[in-house]
Structures are given as C-alpha cells and as structure tokens.
Amino acid sequence: MKPESPFYADSLQCLKASSLFNQLDTAALAGILKRGRRETWKHRRLLPMEEIWQRFHILLSGRVRLSRCNPESGRMITLFLHGSGDGFCLFSLLDGQPHDVMLEPLDDVTLLSMPMYEARQWIEEHPDFNRTLLPYIGQQMSTLANLAADLALHDTETRLARLILRHIDETSSAHIEPTLINDLSHESLAEMIGSVRVVVNRQLQHWKQEGIVDAHRGYLMVEKLNELAQRAERRLVSLPDNVPVIPTQ
Amino acid sequence: MVDDNSCAALYRTHEQVEVAIRVLQAAEFDIRKISIVGKSYHCEEHLIGFYKIDDRVSFWGAQGAFWGGMCGAAFFWMPGLGPVVLAGPLVATLVGALEGDMAVGGLSALGVALYSIDIPKDSIIRYEAALNSDQYLIIVHGTQREVERVYEVLVVSESTDVAIHLS
C-alpha cells in the first residue's frame, strides 16, 4: 500500500489498535503497509487454504472464520474467529505448509496480504516483534486447547456459556454484548461449539426465559453474567484466566 | 456480463492513466476488460463530445482525444460528482443498475454499479471521494489469477492506490 493511498491512514490506525502490532513504532508499521496488498473479500466467499496459504493476511475490517468441514456429513467446526487487527495463516507462516482449513469471511472484509517470504523477511528485520508474536501464537494455541477440552469434557450448555464468556468485555457492567459473535446466526454459533443450530436455538431460548440472555435474530446480550458464569463453571476444573468469576449473591 | 473480481487503481492525471493502459496492453491484457472512470471537469472551457470511428469510441474533452478503443463509453452528470465519463464494461453495469432501478443505501448511481461488481461500500466511498478530487479510477475485471497479475503491473505504475476486490 502506498502512503498517498486514501486508505493508508485508516490502515495504519487499525494496525496501531491491533494487539499484535500495537507495540511497534510507526516506521515499522509503515514497512508492513508498504509490503501489504490491500484486498477485499466478499461476505461468504469460501476460500480453501490451498489457495491462500502462501500469503500472510492481516484483517483491517470485518471478520473471518477458519474452519474444518466433513465433506460427507457437511458438519463444520470453527477453529478460529478473527476480527480487525488479527493476523492469519499464522501456522503456515511458522511451518511453511498448507493446512486443512477453510476460510470464510463473515462480513465484507478488507485485509492486507503479503507473500509469506516477505512476512518472514519483515519479522527478521524486526526481532522485537517476536515479543508480541509469541504470546499471540500462544493465545491461538490456547484457543485450540480450549476448544478441544470443551468438546471432550463438557455438554452443549456449558460449551455455549463458555463461548459467550470468552467474547465478553470484562469491564462492561450490567448488560454485556459479546464482541465478534454478537450478531452471528445460531448455526454459526453451533459451529463454534461442535453442535447444531436447533440445539443452540433451544438453549438460547431457555436462557432467555430465565432472563440470562436477551437473544433474537442477529442480537445477543448477556443480562445475568453471574448465572452464565455458573453455567460455564459446571463440571469445570478452571476457567480461562480472562473470564471473570463473579460470586453469586 | 463482467467478471466480478477486479483490480482497482487510482491515478492523479489522465497521462498516468494512459501510461497504465499502455503498459497493460503491452502485457497483453484484454483491453475489453478495462474500465476507466474520471470526472470531466472544466467543461465550461472545453469542447466535450464522443465520436466513433471504426468501432472505436473516443472521448473529446479537456484531456483531448482520450480513452479510444474502450468497449463502451458514457457521459453522465451525477449528483455529488458532477460530470463523469466512463469507459469499458462498467458502462453496461451502470446502465443495467439504472435500468433495473437498483438502489443501495447512501450510494450514487456509480456507487451502485461498483457495488454490483462486489466492491465493498467503504471502498466505494473512498473511490468516489478520490474521483471528486479529480483522480481517475481504472478497474480491470477478470478471474482471481488475472486480477492478481494486473495488480503486479499496476502497483509499480504511478498509481496512488491499487487494490484487489474478490467477489
């Protein structure tokens, strides 16, 4: 991207706000923008990894999910849900290999894309970046570990509660709107917890009757965080560090 | 019908546009897949018109004879943009949008045409602002592979911005 581009200032701002890049100075961020190709992908465009694994991508706006699908049953599991400022194809960046995942934009997305060799070259030129890259990769691995543990150890209600808790802003007060997942369809939510639409729909309706959440088409709001945390804690050994445990009244 | 994948580039002057088109032609890109949009400013001071010789449409305006050889050309006066000249397959898309009475919230007729070839709204708003400041927009339609090749050509030209829009 060229500095005279009308999209440059917003893209720079996005990188500065990103947890992955916010420790870098403006010159280093300019280096990323210079190497990056601005792309937009339409909502619901399905991209097999073999088409894109040779490039590293940074989301500037919108959401992309990485998922795996069983072609025989059509069942899908979402492995990662990325939002603005996130980088993806990280594993291919590390091992130089394609991985069996499908990418799907959940919105019209804008991103920066650069060849893997350029991304690696940039990282070599900016070793300080590893201080944020390694924890970021650790967070991604933790996400996968949580998903595996949830699928193996918990029932659907607990998994759904934990999914919502992972996407809420701890600093919010009474009514909490989850980030990234708040307007997803029940089918998409189901694909994030290894369930199906009808089960998620039934569970949300049940919680709605109990006043725990307010859920309707394209909208999800947590009304009783304590109750939801209790549902997530059931049969749990521990909650992730970032989920607040609020004592019941 | 045009391919919905595109590579879009902005240029400050029509000379830069002409150079870019010549480079694309030299690289054997199909000129029938190229669209150009620009404002026809200073229209009070210059003769403006279209003419067609040997199946090639040319535009005459402040820039002199320009945009010859494109497939289709049109001149519109658009609210918010003023006099706009278009050439290439985008003309058919724009006319189709107008005839189909397509409307997309907050977008001009040109914006609707760009939206219908899967350029997202936030990009359209910036492109329209660039056109308003007398820049030119080149759009090359094609398959993903084609638009990626076009990007490699246009990014080293004197463009102010180049982007790939995948449908």
Coordinates of C-alpha atoms in Angstrom, one line a residue:
Chain A
M1 CA 0.0 0.0 0.0
K2 CA 1.3 3.4 -0.9
P3 CA 1.5 6.3 1.6
E4 CA -0.6 8.5 -0.7
S5 CA -3.4 6.0 -0.8
P6 CA -6.7 7.3 0.6
F7 CA -6.9 4.1 2.6
Y8 CA -3.4 4.4 4.2
A9 CA -4.3 6.5 7.3
D10 CA -7.1 4.1 8.3
S11 CA -5.0 1.1 7.7
L12 CA -2.2 2.5 9.9
Q13 CA -4.7 3.3 12.6
C14 CA -6.0 -0.2 12.5
L15 CA -2.5 -1.7 13.0
K16 CA -1.8 0.7 15.8
A17 CA -5.0 -0.5 17.5
S18 CA -4.2 -4.2 17.0
S19 CA -2.9 -6.3 19.9
L20 CA -0.5 -7.9 17.5
F21 CA 1.1 -4.8 16.2
N22 CA 0.5 -2.0 18.8
Q23 CA 3.9 -2.3 20.3
L24 CA 5.6 -1.3 17.0
D25 CA 6.7 2.2 16.0
T26 CA 5.2 4.0 13.1
A27 CA 8.2 3.3 10.8
A28 CA 7.9 -0.5 11.4
L29 CA 4.1 -0.3 10.7
A30 CA 4.8 1.6 7.5
G31 CA 7.1 -1.3 6.5
I32 CA 4.1 -3.7 6.9
L33 CA 1.8 -1.4 4.9
K34 CA 4.4 -1.0 2.2
R35 CA 4.7 -4.7 1.7
G36 CA 1.0 -5.3 2.0
R37 CA -1.5 -5.6 -0.8
R38 CA -4.9 -4.3 0.0
E39 CA -7.6 -6.8 -0.8
T40 CA -11.3 -7.0 -0.1
W41 CA -13.2 -10.3 0.1
K42 CA -17.0 -10.5 -0.2
H43 CA -19.1 -11.9 2.6
R44 CA -19.4 -15.7 2.5
R45 CA -16.7 -16.2 -0.2
L46 CA -15.3 -19.6 0.7
L47 CA -11.5 -19.9 0.3
P48 CA -9.8 -23.2 0.7
M49 CA -6.4 -22.9 2.4
E50 CA -4.5 -24.3 -0.6
E51 CA -5.4 -21.0 -2.5
I52 CA -4.1 -18.7 0.2
W53 CA -1.6 -20.3 2.4
Q54 CA 1.4 -18.8 0.6
R55 CA 0.4 -15.3 1.8
F56 CA 0.1 -13.9 5.3
H57 CA -3.0 -11.8 6.0
I58 CA -3.9 -9.0 8.4
L59 CA -7.5 -8.2 8.8
L60 CA -8.2 -4.4 8.6
S61 CA -12.0 -4.7 8.9
G62 CA -14.6 -7.4 9.2
R63 CA -14.4 -11.0 10.5
V64 CA -13.0 -14.2 9.0
R65 CA -13.5 -17.6 10.4
L66 CA -11.2 -20.6 9.9
S67 CA -13.0 -23.9 10.0
R68 CA -12.9 -27.5 9.1
C69 CA -15.6 -29.4 7.3
N70 CA -16.5 -33.1 7.0
P71 CA -17.4 -33.2 3.3
E72 CA -19.5 -36.4 3.8
S73 CA -21.7 -35.1 6.7
G74 CA -21.4 -31.4 5.9
R75 CA -20.7 -30.8 9.6
M76 CA -18.4 -27.9 10.3
I77 CA -16.3 -26.8 13.3
T78 CA -15.0 -23.3 13.6
L79 CA -11.4 -23.3 14.8
F80 CA -10.7 -19.6 14.9
L81 CA -12.8 -16.4 14.6
H82 CA -10.6 -13.4 13.7
G83 CA -11.5 -9.8 13.8
S84 CA -9.9 -6.4 12.9
G85 CA -6.2 -6.3 13.6
D86 CA -5.8 -10.1 13.7
G87 CA -3.2 -11.9 11.5
F88 CA -4.0 -15.3 10.0
C89 CA -2.3 -18.1 8.2
L90 CA 0.0 -18.0 11.2
F91 CA 0.7 -21.7 11.2
S92 CA 1.8 -21.6 7.6
L93 CA 3.9 -18.6 8.5
L94 CA 5.7 -20.8 11.0
D95 CA 6.0 -24.1 9.2
G96 CA 5.7 -23.1 5.5
Q97 CA 3.0 -25.8 5.0
P98 CA -0.7 -25.6 3.9
H99 CA -3.2 -26.7 6.5
D100 CA -6.5 -28.3 6.1
V101 CA -8.8 -25.4 6.9
M102 CA -11.4 -23.3 5.1
L103 CA -11.6 -19.6 5.3
E104 CA -14.9 -17.7 5.2
P105 CA -15.4 -14.0 5.6
L106 CA -18.5 -13.4 7.8
D107 CA -18.6 -9.8 6.6
D108 CA -17.3 -7.9 3.6
V109 CA -13.6 -7.8 4.8
T110 CA -10.6 -5.6 4.0
L111 CA -7.2 -7.0 4.6
L112 CA -3.5 -6.6 3.9
S113 CA -2.0 -9.6 2.2
M114 CA 1.7 -10.2 1.6
P115 CA 3.8 -13.2 0.4
M116 CA 5.0 -15.4 3.3
Y117 CA 8.6 -14.8 2.4
E118 CA 8.1 -11.1 2.7
A119 CA 6.4 -11.5 6.1
R120 CA 9.2 -13.7 7.3
Q121 CA 11.8 -11.2 6.0
W122 CA 9.9 -8.3 7.8
I123 CA 10.0 -10.3 11.1
E124 CA 13.7 -11.0 10.6
E125 CA 14.2 -7.2 10.2
H126 CA 12.1 -6.5 13.4
P127 CA 13.1 -9.1 16.0
D128 CA 11.4 -7.0 18.7
F129 CA 8.1 -8.1 17.1
N130 CA 8.6 -11.6 18.5
R131 CA 7.8 -10.2 21.9
T132 CA 4.2 -9.8 20.8
L133 CA 4.1 -12.5 18.2
L134 CA 5.0 -15.3 20.5
P135 CA 2.3 -14.5 23.1
Y136 CA -0.2 -14.1 20.2
I137 CA 0.7 -17.5 18.9
G138 CA 0.4 -18.9 22.4
Q139 CA -3.1 -17.4 22.6
Q140 CA -4.0 -19.1 19.4
M141 CA -2.8 -22.4 20.7
S142 CA -4.7 -21.8 23.9
T143 CA -7.9 -21.2 21.8
L144 CA -7.4 -24.6 20.2
A145 CA -6.7 -26.3 23.5
N146 CA -9.9 -24.7 25.0
L147 CA -11.9 -25.9 22.0
A148 CA -10.6 -29.4 22.3
A149 CA -11.2 -29.5 26.1
D150 CA -14.7 -28.1 25.7
L151 CA -15.6 -30.7 23.0
A152 CA -14.2 -33.6 25.0
L153 CA -15.3 -32.6 28.5
H154 CA -18.5 -30.5 28.5
D155 CA -22.1 -30.6 27.5
T156 CA -23.6 -28.2 25.0
E157 CA -25.0 -25.7 27.5
T158 CA -21.6 -25.4 29.2
R159 CA -19.8 -25.0 25.9
L160 CA -22.2 -22.3 24.8
A161 CA -21.8 -20.5 28.1
R162 CA -18.0 -20.7 27.9
L163 CA -18.1 -19.5 24.2
I164 CA -20.1 -16.4 25.2
L165 CA -17.9 -15.7 28.2
R166 CA -14.8 -15.8 26.1
H167 CA -16.2 -13.0 23.9
I168 CA -17.4 -10.6 26.6
D169 CA -15.7 -7.4 27.7
E170 CA -14.9 -7.9 31.4
T171 CA -15.0 -4.2 32.1
S172 CA -18.7 -3.9 31.0
S173 CA -21.3 -3.6 33.6
A174 CA -24.9 -4.9 33.8
H175 CA -25.8 -5.7 30.2
I176 CA -23.0 -7.1 28.2
E177 CA -22.9 -7.5 24.5
P178 CA -20.3 -10.1 23.3
T179 CA -17.8 -9.0 20.8
L180 CA -17.3 -10.7 17.4
I181 CA -20.1 -13.3 18.0
N182 CA -22.9 -11.0 18.9
D183 CA -24.6 -11.0 15.5
L184 CA -23.8 -14.5 14.4
S185 CA -26.5 -16.9 13.3
H186 CA -27.4 -19.7 15.7
E187 CA -25.9 -22.1 13.1
S188 CA -22.6 -20.2 13.2
L189 CA -22.6 -20.3 17.0
A190 CA -23.3 -24.0 16.8
E191 CA -20.3 -24.5 14.5
M192 CA -18.1 -22.8 17.1
I193 CA -19.0 -25.4 19.8
G194 CA -19.5 -28.5 17.8
S195 CA -23.3 -28.5 18.0
V196 CA -26.2 -27.9 15.6
R197 CA -28.5 -24.9 15.1
V198 CA -31.6 -26.4 16.8
V199 CA -29.7 -27.2 20.0
V200 CA -28.2 -23.8 20.2
N201 CA -31.5 -22.2 19.4
R202 CA -33.3 -24.2 22.1
Q203 CA -30.6 -23.4 24.7
L204 CA -30.7 -19.7 24.0
Q205 CA -34.5 -19.7 24.2
H206 CA -34.2 -21.5 27.5
W207 CA -31.7 -18.9 28.9
K208 CA -33.9 -16.1 27.5
Q209 CA -36.9 -17.4 29.6
E210 CA -34.6 -17.5 32.6
G211 CA -33.5 -13.9 31.9
I212 CA -29.9 -14.9 31.5
V213 CA -29.6 -13.6 28.0
D214 CA -31.6 -11.5 25.6
A215 CA -31.3 -13.2 22.2
H216 CA -33.1 -12.6 19.0
R217 CA -32.2 -12.5 15.3
G218 CA -28.7 -11.1 15.0
Y219 CA -28.5 -9.9 18.5
L220 CA -27.2 -11.4 21.8
M221 CA -26.9 -9.6 25.1
V222 CA -25.9 -11.1 28.4
E223 CA -28.3 -10.0 31.1
K224 CA -27.1 -12.1 34.1
L225 CA -23.4 -12.6 33.9
N226 CA -23.3 -14.5 37.3
E227 CA -25.8 -17.0 36.1
L228 CA -24.0 -17.5 32.8
A229 CA -20.7 -17.9 34.6
Q230 CA -22.3 -20.6 36.8
R231 CA -23.5 -22.5 33.7
A232 CA -19.9 -22.3 32.3
E233 CA -18.4 -23.4 35.6
R234 CA -20.5 -26.5 35.9
R235 CA -18.1 -29.5 35.9
L236 CA -15.2 -27.2 35.2
V237 CA -11.9 -27.6 36.8
S238 CA -10.9 -24.0 36.0
L239 CA -12.0 -21.1 33.8
P240 CA -9.6 -19.4 31.5
D241 CA -7.7 -16.6 33.1
N242 CA -9.5 -13.9 31.2
V243 CA -13.0 -14.9 32.3
P244 CA -14.2 -13.2 35.5
V245 CA -15.7 -15.4 38.1
I246 CA -18.3 -13.4 39.9
P247 CA -19.6 -14.7 43.2
T248 CA -23.3 -15.4 43.4
Q249 CA -25.4 -13.2 45.6
Chain B
M1 CA -21.6 -9.6 -18.1
V2 CA -18.2 -8.9 -16.5
D3 CA -16.1 -10.9 -14.1
D4 CA -16.9 -9.8 -10.6
N5 CA -13.3 -10.0 -9.4
S6 CA -11.4 -6.8 -10.1
C7 CA -8.3 -4.8 -9.6
A8 CA -8.9 -1.1 -9.0
A9 CA -6.3 1.6 -9.2
L10 CA -6.4 5.4 -8.7
Y11 CA -4.3 7.9 -10.7
R12 CA -3.9 11.6 -10.4
T13 CA -3.7 12.5 -14.0
H14 CA -5.0 11.2 -17.3
E15 CA -1.5 10.9 -18.6
Q16 CA -0.7 8.4 -15.9
V17 CA -3.9 6.5 -16.8
E18 CA -2.8 6.4 -20.4
V19 CA 0.6 5.1 -19.5
A20 CA -1.0 2.4 -17.3
I21 CA -3.4 1.3 -20.1
R22 CA -0.5 1.1 -22.5
V23 CA 1.5 -1.0 -20.0
L24 CA -1.5 -3.3 -19.6
Q25 CA -1.8 -3.6 -23.3
A26 CA 1.9 -4.3 -23.7
A27 CA 1.5 -7.1 -21.1
E28 CA -1.3 -8.5 -23.3
F29 CA -4.2 -7.8 -21.0
D30 CA -7.6 -7.7 -22.8
I31 CA -8.5 -4.0 -23.1
R32 CA -12.2 -5.0 -23.3
K33 CA -11.9 -5.9 -19.6
I34 CA -10.7 -2.5 -18.6
S35 CA -12.9 0.3 -17.3
I36 CA -12.0 3.9 -16.6
V37 CA -13.9 6.4 -14.6
G38 CA -13.0 10.1 -14.3
K39 CA -14.6 13.5 -13.9
S40 CA -14.9 15.7 -16.9
Y41 CA -14.0 18.9 -15.2
H42 CA -13.5 22.4 -16.7
C43 CA -16.4 21.6 -19.0
E44 CA -17.3 25.2 -19.4
E45 CA -14.0 25.9 -21.1
H46 CA -13.6 23.0 -23.4
L47 CA -15.5 21.2 -26.1
I48 CA -16.8 17.9 -24.9
G49 CA -18.1 15.1 -27.0
F50 CA -18.0 11.5 -28.1
Y51 CA -17.2 10.2 -31.5
K52 CA -17.0 6.8 -33.0
I53 CA -14.6 5.8 -35.9
D54 CA -14.0 2.3 -36.9
D55 CA -15.9 0.8 -34.0
R56 CA -13.7 2.7 -31.5
V57 CA -15.4 5.2 -29.2
S58 CA -13.3 8.2 -28.2
F59 CA -14.0 11.0 -25.8
W60 CA -13.0 14.6 -26.5
G61 CA -12.7 16.9 -23.6
A62 CA -10.1 18.9 -21.6
Q63 CA -7.8 15.9 -22.0
G64 CA -8.1 15.9 -25.7
A65 CA -8.9 12.7 -27.6
F66 CA -8.8 10.1 -24.9
W67 CA -9.9 6.6 -24.0
G68 CA -10.1 5.4 -27.5
G69 CA -10.6 1.7 -28.1
M70 CA -12.5 1.0 -24.9
C71 CA -15.6 -1.1 -25.2
G72 CA -18.5 1.2 -24.4
A73 CA -18.3 4.8 -23.2
A74 CA -20.8 7.1 -21.5
F75 CA -21.0 10.6 -20.0
F76 CA -23.3 11.2 -17.0
W77 CA -24.0 14.2 -14.8
M78 CA -24.1 12.6 -11.3
P79 CA -25.4 14.4 -8.2
G80 CA -22.5 14.9 -5.9
L81 CA -19.9 14.1 -8.5
G82 CA -20.9 16.3 -11.5
P83 CA -19.9 15.4 -15.0
V84 CA -18.4 11.9 -15.1
V85 CA -17.0 10.0 -18.0
L86 CA -16.9 6.2 -18.0
A87 CA -15.5 3.7 -20.5
G88 CA -15.3 0.0 -20.6
P89 CA -17.6 -2.8 -19.3
L90 CA -18.6 -0.8 -16.2
V91 CA -20.8 1.3 -18.5
A92 CA -23.1 -1.7 -19.1
T93 CA -23.1 -2.4 -15.4
L94 CA -24.0 1.2 -14.6
V95 CA -26.7 1.3 -17.3
G96 CA -28.0 -2.0 -16.0
A97 CA -28.2 -0.7 -12.5
L98 CA -30.0 2.4 -13.6
E99 CA -32.5 0.5 -15.8
G100 CA -33.0 -2.1 -13.0
D101 CA -33.7 0.8 -10.6
M102 CA -31.2 -0.7 -8.2
A103 CA -30.6 1.2 -5.0
V104 CA -28.0 0.7 -2.3
G105 CA -28.3 3.0 0.8
G106 CA -26.2 6.1 0.6
L107 CA -24.6 5.3 -2.8
S108 CA -24.7 7.2 -6.0
A109 CA -25.5 5.5 -9.3
L110 CA -21.8 5.0 -9.9
G111 CA -21.5 3.6 -6.4
V112 CA -24.3 1.1 -7.1
A113 CA -22.5 0.0 -10.3
L114 CA -19.3 -0.6 -8.3
Y115 CA -21.2 -2.3 -5.6
S116 CA -22.8 -4.7 -8.1
I117 CA -19.3 -5.8 -9.1
D118 CA -18.6 -6.7 -5.5
I119 CA -16.6 -3.7 -4.5
P120 CA -17.5 -3.1 -0.8
K121 CA -19.2 0.1 0.3
D122 CA -16.3 1.6 2.4
S123 CA -14.0 1.3 -0.6
I124 CA -16.6 2.9 -2.9
I125 CA -16.9 5.9 -0.7
R126 CA -13.2 6.4 -0.9
Y127 CA -13.1 5.9 -4.6
E128 CA -15.9 8.5 -5.1
A129 CA -14.0 10.9 -2.9
A130 CA -10.9 10.4 -5.0
L131 CA -12.9 11.0 -8.2
N132 CA -14.3 14.1 -6.6
S133 CA -10.7 15.4 -6.2
D134 CA -10.2 14.8 -9.9
Q135 CA -8.4 11.5 -9.7
Y136 CA -9.1 8.7 -12.1
L137 CA -10.2 5.1 -11.4
I138 CA -9.1 2.2 -13.5
I139 CA -10.9 -1.1 -12.9
V140 CA -9.7 -4.3 -14.6
H141 CA -12.2 -7.2 -14.4
G142 CA -11.2 -10.8 -14.5
T143 CA -10.5 -14.0 -12.7
Q144 CA -8.6 -14.0 -9.5
R145 CA -5.4 -15.0 -11.3
E146 CA -5.9 -12.3 -13.9
V147 CA -6.6 -9.5 -11.3
E148 CA -3.6 -10.6 -9.3
R149 CA -1.4 -10.3 -12.4
V150 CA -2.9 -6.9 -13.1
Y151 CA -2.1 -5.8 -9.6
E152 CA 1.6 -6.7 -10.1
V153 CA 1.6 -4.4 -13.2
L154 CA -0.3 -1.5 -11.7
V155 CA 1.4 -1.4 -8.4
V156 CA 4.7 -0.3 -10.0
S157 CA 2.9 2.4 -12.0
E158 CA 2.3 5.9 -10.8
S159 CA -1.0 4.9 -9.1
T160 CA -1.9 6.4 -5.7
D161 CA -3.7 3.2 -4.7
V162 CA -4.1 -0.3 -6.1
A163 CA -6.4 -3.0 -4.6
I164 CA -7.8 -6.3 -5.4
H165 CA -11.5 -6.9 -4.9
L166 CA -12.5 -10.6 -4.8
S167 CA -16.2 -11.5 -5.1

